[in-house]
CSV table of C-alpha atoms in Angstrom, one decimal:
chain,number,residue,atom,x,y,z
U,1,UNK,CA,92.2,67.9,98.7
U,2,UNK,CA,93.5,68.3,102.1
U,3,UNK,CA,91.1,70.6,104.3
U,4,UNK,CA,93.2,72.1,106.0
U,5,UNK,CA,95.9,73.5,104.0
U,6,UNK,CA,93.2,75.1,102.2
U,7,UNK,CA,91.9,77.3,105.1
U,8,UNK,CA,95.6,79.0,105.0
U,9,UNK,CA,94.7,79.5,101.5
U,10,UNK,CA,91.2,81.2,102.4
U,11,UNK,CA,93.0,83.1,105.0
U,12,UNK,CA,95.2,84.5,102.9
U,13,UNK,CA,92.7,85.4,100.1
U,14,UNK,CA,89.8,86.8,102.6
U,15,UNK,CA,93.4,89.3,104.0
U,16,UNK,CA,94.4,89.9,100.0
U,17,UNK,CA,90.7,91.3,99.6
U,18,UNK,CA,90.9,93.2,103.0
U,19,UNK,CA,94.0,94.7,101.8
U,20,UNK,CA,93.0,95.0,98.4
U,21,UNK,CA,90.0,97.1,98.9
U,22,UNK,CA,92.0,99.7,101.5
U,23,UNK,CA,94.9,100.3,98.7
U,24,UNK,CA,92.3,101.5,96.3
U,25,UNK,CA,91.3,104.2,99.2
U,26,UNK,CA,94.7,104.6,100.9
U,27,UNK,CA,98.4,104.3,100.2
U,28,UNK,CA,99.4,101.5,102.0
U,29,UNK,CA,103.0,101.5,100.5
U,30,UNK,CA,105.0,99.4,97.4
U,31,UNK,CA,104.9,95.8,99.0
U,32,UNK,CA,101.2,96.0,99.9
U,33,UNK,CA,99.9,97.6,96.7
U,34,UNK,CA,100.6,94.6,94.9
U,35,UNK,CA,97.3,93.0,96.1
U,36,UNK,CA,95.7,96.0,94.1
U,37,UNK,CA,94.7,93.3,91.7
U,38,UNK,CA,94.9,90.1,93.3
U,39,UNK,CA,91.3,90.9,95.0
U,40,UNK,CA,89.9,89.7,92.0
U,41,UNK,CA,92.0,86.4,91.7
U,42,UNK,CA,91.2,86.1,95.4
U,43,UNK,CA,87.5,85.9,95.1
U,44,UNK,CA,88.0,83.5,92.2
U,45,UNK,CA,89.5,81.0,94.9
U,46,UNK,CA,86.4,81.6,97.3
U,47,UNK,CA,84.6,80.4,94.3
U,48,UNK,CA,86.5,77.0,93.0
U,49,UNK,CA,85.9,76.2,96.8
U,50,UNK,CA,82.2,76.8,97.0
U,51,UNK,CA,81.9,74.7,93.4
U,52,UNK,CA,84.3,72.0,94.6
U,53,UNK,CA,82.7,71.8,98.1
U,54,UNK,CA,79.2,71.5,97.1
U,55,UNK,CA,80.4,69.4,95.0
U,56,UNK,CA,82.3,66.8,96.8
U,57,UNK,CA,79.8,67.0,99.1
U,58,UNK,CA,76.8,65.6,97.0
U,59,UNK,CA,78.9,62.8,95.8
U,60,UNK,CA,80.0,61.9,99.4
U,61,UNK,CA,76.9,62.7,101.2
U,62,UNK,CA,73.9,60.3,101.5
U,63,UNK,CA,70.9,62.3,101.1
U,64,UNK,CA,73.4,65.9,100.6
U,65,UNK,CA,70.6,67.7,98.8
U,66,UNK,CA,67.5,67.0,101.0
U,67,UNK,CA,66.7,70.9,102.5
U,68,UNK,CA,69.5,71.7,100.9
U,69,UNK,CA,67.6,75.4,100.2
U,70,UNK,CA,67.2,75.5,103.5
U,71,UNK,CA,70.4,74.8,104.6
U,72,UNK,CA,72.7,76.1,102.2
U,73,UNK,CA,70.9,78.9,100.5
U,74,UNK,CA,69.0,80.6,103.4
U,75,UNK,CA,72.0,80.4,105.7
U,76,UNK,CA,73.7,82.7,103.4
U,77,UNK,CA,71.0,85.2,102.5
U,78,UNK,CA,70.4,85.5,106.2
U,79,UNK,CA,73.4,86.2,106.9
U,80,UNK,CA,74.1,88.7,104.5
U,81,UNK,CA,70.8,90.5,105.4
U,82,UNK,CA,71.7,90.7,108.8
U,83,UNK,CA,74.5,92.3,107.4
U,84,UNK,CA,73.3,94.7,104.9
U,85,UNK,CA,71.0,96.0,108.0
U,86,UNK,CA,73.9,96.5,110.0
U,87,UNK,CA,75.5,98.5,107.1
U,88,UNK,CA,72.3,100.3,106.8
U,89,UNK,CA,72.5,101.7,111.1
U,90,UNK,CA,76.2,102.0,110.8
U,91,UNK,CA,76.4,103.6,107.4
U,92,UNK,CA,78.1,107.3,107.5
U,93,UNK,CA,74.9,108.2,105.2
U,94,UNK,CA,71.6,109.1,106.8
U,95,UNK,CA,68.8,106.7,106.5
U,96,UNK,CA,66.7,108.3,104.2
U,97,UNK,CA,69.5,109.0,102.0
U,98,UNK,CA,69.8,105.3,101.7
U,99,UNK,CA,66.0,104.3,100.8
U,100,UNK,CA,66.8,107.2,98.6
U,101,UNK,CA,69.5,106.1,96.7
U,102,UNK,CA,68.6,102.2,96.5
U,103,UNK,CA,66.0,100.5,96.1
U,104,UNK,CA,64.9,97.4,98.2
U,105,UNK,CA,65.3,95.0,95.4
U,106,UNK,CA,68.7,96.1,95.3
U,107,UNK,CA,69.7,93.9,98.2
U,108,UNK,CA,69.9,91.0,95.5
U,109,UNK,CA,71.4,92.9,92.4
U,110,UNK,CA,75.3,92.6,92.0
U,111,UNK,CA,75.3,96.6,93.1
U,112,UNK,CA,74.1,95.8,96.3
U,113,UNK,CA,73.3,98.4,99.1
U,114,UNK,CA,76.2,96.0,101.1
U,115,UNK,CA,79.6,97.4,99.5
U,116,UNK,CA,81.6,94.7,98.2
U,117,UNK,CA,78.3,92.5,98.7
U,118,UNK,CA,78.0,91.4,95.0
U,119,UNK,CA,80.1,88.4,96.2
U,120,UNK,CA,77.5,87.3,98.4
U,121,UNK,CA,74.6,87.9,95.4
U,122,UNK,CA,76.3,85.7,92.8
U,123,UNK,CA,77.0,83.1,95.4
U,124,UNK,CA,73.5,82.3,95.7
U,125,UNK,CA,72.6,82.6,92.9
U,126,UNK,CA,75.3,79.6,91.6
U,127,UNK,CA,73.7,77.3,94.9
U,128,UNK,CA,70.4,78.1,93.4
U,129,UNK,CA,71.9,77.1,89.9
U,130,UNK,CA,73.9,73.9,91.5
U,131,UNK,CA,70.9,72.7,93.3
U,132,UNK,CA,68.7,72.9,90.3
U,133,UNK,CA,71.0,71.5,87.8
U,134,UNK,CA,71.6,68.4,90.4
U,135,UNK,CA,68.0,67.8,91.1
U,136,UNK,CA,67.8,67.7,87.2
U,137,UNK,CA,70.3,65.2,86.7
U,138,UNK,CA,72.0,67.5,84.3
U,139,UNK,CA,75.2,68.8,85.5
U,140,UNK,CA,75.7,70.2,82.6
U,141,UNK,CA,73.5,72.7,83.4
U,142,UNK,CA,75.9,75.1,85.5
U,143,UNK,CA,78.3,74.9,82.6
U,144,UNK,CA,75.6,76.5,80.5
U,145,UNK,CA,74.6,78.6,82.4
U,146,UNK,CA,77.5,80.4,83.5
U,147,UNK,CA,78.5,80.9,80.0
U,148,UNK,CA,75.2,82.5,79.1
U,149,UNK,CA,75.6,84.3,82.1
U,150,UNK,CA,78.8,85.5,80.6
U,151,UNK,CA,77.7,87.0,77.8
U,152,UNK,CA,74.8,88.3,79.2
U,153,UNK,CA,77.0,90.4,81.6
U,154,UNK,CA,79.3,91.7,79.5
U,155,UNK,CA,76.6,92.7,77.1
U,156,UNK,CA,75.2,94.5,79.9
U,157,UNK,CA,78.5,96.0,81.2
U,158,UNK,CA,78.0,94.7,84.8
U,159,UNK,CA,80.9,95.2,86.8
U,160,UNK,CA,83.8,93.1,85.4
U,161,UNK,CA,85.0,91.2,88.9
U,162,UNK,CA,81.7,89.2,88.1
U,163,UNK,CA,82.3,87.5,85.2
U,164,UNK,CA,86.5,87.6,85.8
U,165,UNK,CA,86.0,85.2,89.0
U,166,UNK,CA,82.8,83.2,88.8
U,167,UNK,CA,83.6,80.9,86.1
U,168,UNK,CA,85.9,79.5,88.8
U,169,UNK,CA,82.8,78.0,90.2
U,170,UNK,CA,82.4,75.9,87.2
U,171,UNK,CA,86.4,74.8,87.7
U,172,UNK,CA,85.0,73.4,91.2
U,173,UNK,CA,82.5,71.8,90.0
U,174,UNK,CA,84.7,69.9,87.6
U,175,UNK,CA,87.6,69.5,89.2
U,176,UNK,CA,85.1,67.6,92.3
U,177,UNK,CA,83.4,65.0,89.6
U,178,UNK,CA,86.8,64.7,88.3
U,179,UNK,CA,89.2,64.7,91.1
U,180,UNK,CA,90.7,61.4,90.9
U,181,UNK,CA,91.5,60.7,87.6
U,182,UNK,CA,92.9,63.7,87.6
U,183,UNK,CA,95.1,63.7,90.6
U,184,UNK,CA,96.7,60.8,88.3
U,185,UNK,CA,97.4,63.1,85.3
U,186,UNK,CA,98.6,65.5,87.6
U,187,UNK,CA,101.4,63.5,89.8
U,188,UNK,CA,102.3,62.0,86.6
U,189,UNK,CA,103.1,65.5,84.8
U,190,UNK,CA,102.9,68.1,87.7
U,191,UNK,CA,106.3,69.5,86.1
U,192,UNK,CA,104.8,69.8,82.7
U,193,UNK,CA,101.6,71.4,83.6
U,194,UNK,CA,102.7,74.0,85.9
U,195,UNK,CA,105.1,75.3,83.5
U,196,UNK,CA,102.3,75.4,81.0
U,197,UNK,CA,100.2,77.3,83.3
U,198,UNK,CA,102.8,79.5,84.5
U,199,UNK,CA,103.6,80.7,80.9
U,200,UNK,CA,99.9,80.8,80.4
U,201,UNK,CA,99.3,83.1,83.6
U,202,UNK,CA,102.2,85.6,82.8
U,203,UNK,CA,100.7,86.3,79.0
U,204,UNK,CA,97.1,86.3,80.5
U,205,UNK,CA,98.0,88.3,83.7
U,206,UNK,CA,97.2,92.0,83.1
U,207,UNK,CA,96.5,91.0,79.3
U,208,UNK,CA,100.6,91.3,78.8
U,209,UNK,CA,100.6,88.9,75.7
U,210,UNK,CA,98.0,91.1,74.4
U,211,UNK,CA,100.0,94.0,75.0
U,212,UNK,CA,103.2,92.7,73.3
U,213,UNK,CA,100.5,91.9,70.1
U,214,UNK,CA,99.2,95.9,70.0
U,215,UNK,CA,95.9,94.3,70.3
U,216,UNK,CA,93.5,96.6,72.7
U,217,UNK,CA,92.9,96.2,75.9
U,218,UNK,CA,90.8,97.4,78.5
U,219,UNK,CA,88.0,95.3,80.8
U,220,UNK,CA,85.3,96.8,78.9
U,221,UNK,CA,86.5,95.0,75.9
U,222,UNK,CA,85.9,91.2,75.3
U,223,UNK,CA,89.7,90.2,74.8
U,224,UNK,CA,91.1,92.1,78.0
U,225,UNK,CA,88.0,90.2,79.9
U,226,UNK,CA,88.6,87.0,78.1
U,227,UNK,CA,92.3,87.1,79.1
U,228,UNK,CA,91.7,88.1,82.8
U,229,UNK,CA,88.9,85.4,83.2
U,230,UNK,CA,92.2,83.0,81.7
U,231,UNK,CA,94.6,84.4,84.6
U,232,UNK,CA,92.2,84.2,87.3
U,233,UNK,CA,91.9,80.3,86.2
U,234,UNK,CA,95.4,79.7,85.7
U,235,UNK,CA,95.9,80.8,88.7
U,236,UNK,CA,93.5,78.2,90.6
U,237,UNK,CA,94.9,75.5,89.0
U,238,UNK,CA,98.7,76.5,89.5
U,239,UNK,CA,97.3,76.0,93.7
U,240,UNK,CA,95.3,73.1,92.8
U,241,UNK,CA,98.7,71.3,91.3
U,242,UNK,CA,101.1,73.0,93.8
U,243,UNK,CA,98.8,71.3,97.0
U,244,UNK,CA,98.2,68.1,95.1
U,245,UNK,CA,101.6,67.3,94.2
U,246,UNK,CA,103.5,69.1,97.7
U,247,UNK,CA,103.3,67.5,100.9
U,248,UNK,CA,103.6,71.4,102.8
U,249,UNK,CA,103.0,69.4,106.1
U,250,UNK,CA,103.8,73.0,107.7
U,251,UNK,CA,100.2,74.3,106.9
U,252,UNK,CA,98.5,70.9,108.6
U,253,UNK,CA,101.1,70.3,111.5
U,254,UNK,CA,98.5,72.7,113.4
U,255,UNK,CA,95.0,73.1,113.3
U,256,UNK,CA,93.7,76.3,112.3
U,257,UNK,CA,89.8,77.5,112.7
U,258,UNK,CA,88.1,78.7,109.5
U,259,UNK,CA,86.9,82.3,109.6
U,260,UNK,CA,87.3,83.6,106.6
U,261,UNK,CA,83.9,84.0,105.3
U,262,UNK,CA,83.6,85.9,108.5
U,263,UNK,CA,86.5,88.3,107.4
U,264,UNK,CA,85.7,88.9,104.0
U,265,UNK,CA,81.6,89.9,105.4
U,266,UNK,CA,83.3,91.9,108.2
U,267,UNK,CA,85.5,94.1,105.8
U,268,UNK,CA,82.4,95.0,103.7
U,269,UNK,CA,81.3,96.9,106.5
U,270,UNK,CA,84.8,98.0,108.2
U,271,UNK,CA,86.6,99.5,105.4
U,272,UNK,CA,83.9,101.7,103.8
U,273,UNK,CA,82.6,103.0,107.5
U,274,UNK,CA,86.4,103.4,108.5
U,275,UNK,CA,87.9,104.9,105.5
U,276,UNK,CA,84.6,107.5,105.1
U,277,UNK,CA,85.4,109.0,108.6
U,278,UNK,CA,89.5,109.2,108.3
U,279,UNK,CA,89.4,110.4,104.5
U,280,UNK,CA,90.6,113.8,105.2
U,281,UNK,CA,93.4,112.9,106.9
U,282,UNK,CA,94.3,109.8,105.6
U,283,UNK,CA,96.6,110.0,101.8
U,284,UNK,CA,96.6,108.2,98.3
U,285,UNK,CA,100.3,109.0,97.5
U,286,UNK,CA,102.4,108.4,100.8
U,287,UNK,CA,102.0,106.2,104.0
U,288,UNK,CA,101.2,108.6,106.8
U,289,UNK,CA,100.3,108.3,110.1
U,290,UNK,CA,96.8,108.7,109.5
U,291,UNK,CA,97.1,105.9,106.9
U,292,UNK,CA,98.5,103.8,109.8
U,293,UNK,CA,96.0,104.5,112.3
U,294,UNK,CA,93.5,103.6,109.5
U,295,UNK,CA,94.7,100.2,109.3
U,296,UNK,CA,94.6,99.5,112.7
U,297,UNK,CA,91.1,100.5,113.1
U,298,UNK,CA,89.9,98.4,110.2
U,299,UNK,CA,91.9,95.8,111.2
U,300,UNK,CA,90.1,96.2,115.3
U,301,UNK,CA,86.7,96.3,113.7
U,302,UNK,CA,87.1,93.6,111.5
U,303,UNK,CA,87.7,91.5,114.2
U,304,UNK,CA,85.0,92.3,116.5
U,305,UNK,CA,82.6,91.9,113.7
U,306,UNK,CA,84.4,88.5,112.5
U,307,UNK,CA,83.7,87.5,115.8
U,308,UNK,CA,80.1,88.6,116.2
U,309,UNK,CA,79.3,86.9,112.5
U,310,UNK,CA,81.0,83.8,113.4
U,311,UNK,CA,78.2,83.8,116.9
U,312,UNK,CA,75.6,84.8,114.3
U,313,UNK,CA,76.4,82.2,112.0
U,314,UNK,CA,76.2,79.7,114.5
U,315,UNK,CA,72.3,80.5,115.3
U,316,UNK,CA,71.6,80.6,111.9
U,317,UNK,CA,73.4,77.0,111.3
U,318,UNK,CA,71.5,75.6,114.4
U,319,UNK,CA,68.1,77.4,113.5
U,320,UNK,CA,67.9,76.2,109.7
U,321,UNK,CA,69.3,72.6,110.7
U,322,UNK,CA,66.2,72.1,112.6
């Protein structure tokens, strides 16, 4: 896959999650509160990515997994508990409300003191489970466990964004070990198969074939989860066939840097610390000025703490590489 088209993607998932998570607290208007539910389909990209990078990456790398714990898995948990502490200082509740509510352990549970942080959570835990089912030599191992995973979850009645979007690690994973005989299938019937997934995405998408068959619906019931977890696949492989088999020389004419994972940590803090202090004025049914000004201060502080994340990042990437 070509690099850099993909960051455009990322782009404009880590903005559809941005935008996402500020239409379920303000009205934003008709165009933008289409990305409502694409959030979830969003994340599900961030995910194919991280399976198909690590991916790629061991079967290209000489010696990819040696302090790999170090260098993959640390990096991220340090970041996201430097994060979680600045959520914890900036956070419009007092301190000991905080320790009150949560409980330390919590950092690393998919409700995690960090809004929006379960992303963060379950991406560790699928390096942990891709550098353990490598070093065993069975790669069938992620399968497996993301399917009992599954289960498990939905027995539980965790959040349903978990489950929807991280089988689309597994889709990484497999689409990397089988890239190339694939990309053969692909430009041999890329007219065939993105009809079939298009029609495939429109019934799965919001469950509307199950809808048309009376059956019942809702994402606390297995065949509404089962049909979203569909869509949000579909969906990664209508991109995967659209940049295999389409040029698009427009989104690598220019080189674009890649902070996305810094937006999408930024807004976890932003939006909930922005939208807490404007929620009297701001409104759910019409765009107001308030609503406006709302934006632009997320949008402001996003940025300053992309920026300060990316700096971040960079000592954490030179300290662990040492």
């Amino acid at each position: 896959m070509a690099v850099q088209r993909w960051v455009y993607i990322k782009y404009f998932c880590a903005l559809s999650v941005v935008i996402c998570h500020l239409c379920k607290l303000i009205y934003l208007g008709p165009v933008f509160s289409q990305f409502f539910n694409f959030g979830t389909y969003a994340v599900a990209v961030f995910f194919f990515l991280s399976g198909y990078g690590l991916t790629y990456s061991c079967i290209y790398k000489k010696n990819y997994l040696k302090d790999f714990l170090k260098k993959r898995l640390l990096k991220i948990f340090l970041i996201y508990f430097i994060a979680t502490l600045l959520w914890v200082v900036l956070s419009p509740l007092p301190i000991h409300e905080i320790v009150h509510t949560y409980e330390v352990w919590q950092i690393l549970s998919v409700y995690p003191i960090l809004p929006y942080g379960w992303y963060f959570v379950v991406l560790m835990f699928l390096y942990l489970m891709f550098y353990l089912s490598i070093k065993w030599k069975r790669s069938v191992l992620i399968y497996i466990i993301l399917i009992i995973g599954y289960i498990i979850f939905f027995l539980l009645e965790v959040g349903e964004w978990v489950y929807i979007t991280s089988p689309c690690f597994a889709l990484g994973v497999w689409y990397a070990e089988n890239e190339s005989r694939f990309s053969v299938f692909i430009h041999q019937y890329k007219y065939r198969i993105l009809v079939v997934l298009m029609i495939v995405f429109v019934c799965s998408w919001r469950s509307y074939f199950l809808r048309m068959l009376h059956v019942a619906y809702s994402l606390q019931t297995f065949n509404g989860l089962i049909s979203c977890t569909i869509s949000a696949l579909v969906l990664v492989s209508v991109i995967i066939i659209t940049l295999e088999t389409c040029k698009l020389s427009f989104l690598t004419r220019y080189h674009l840097p890649d902070y996305s994972f810094e937006i999408y940590l930024s807004q976890c803090i932003s939006i909930p610390f922005v939208t807490h202090y404007m929620n009297q004025s701001t409104s759910n049914t019409m765009f107001t000025i308030a609503n406006f000004q709302c934006v632009v201060y997320v949008v402001f502080m996003t940025g300053i703490l992309a920026f300060l994340f990316h700096l971040i990042i960079n000592k954490i990437q030179k300290y662990v590489s040492k």
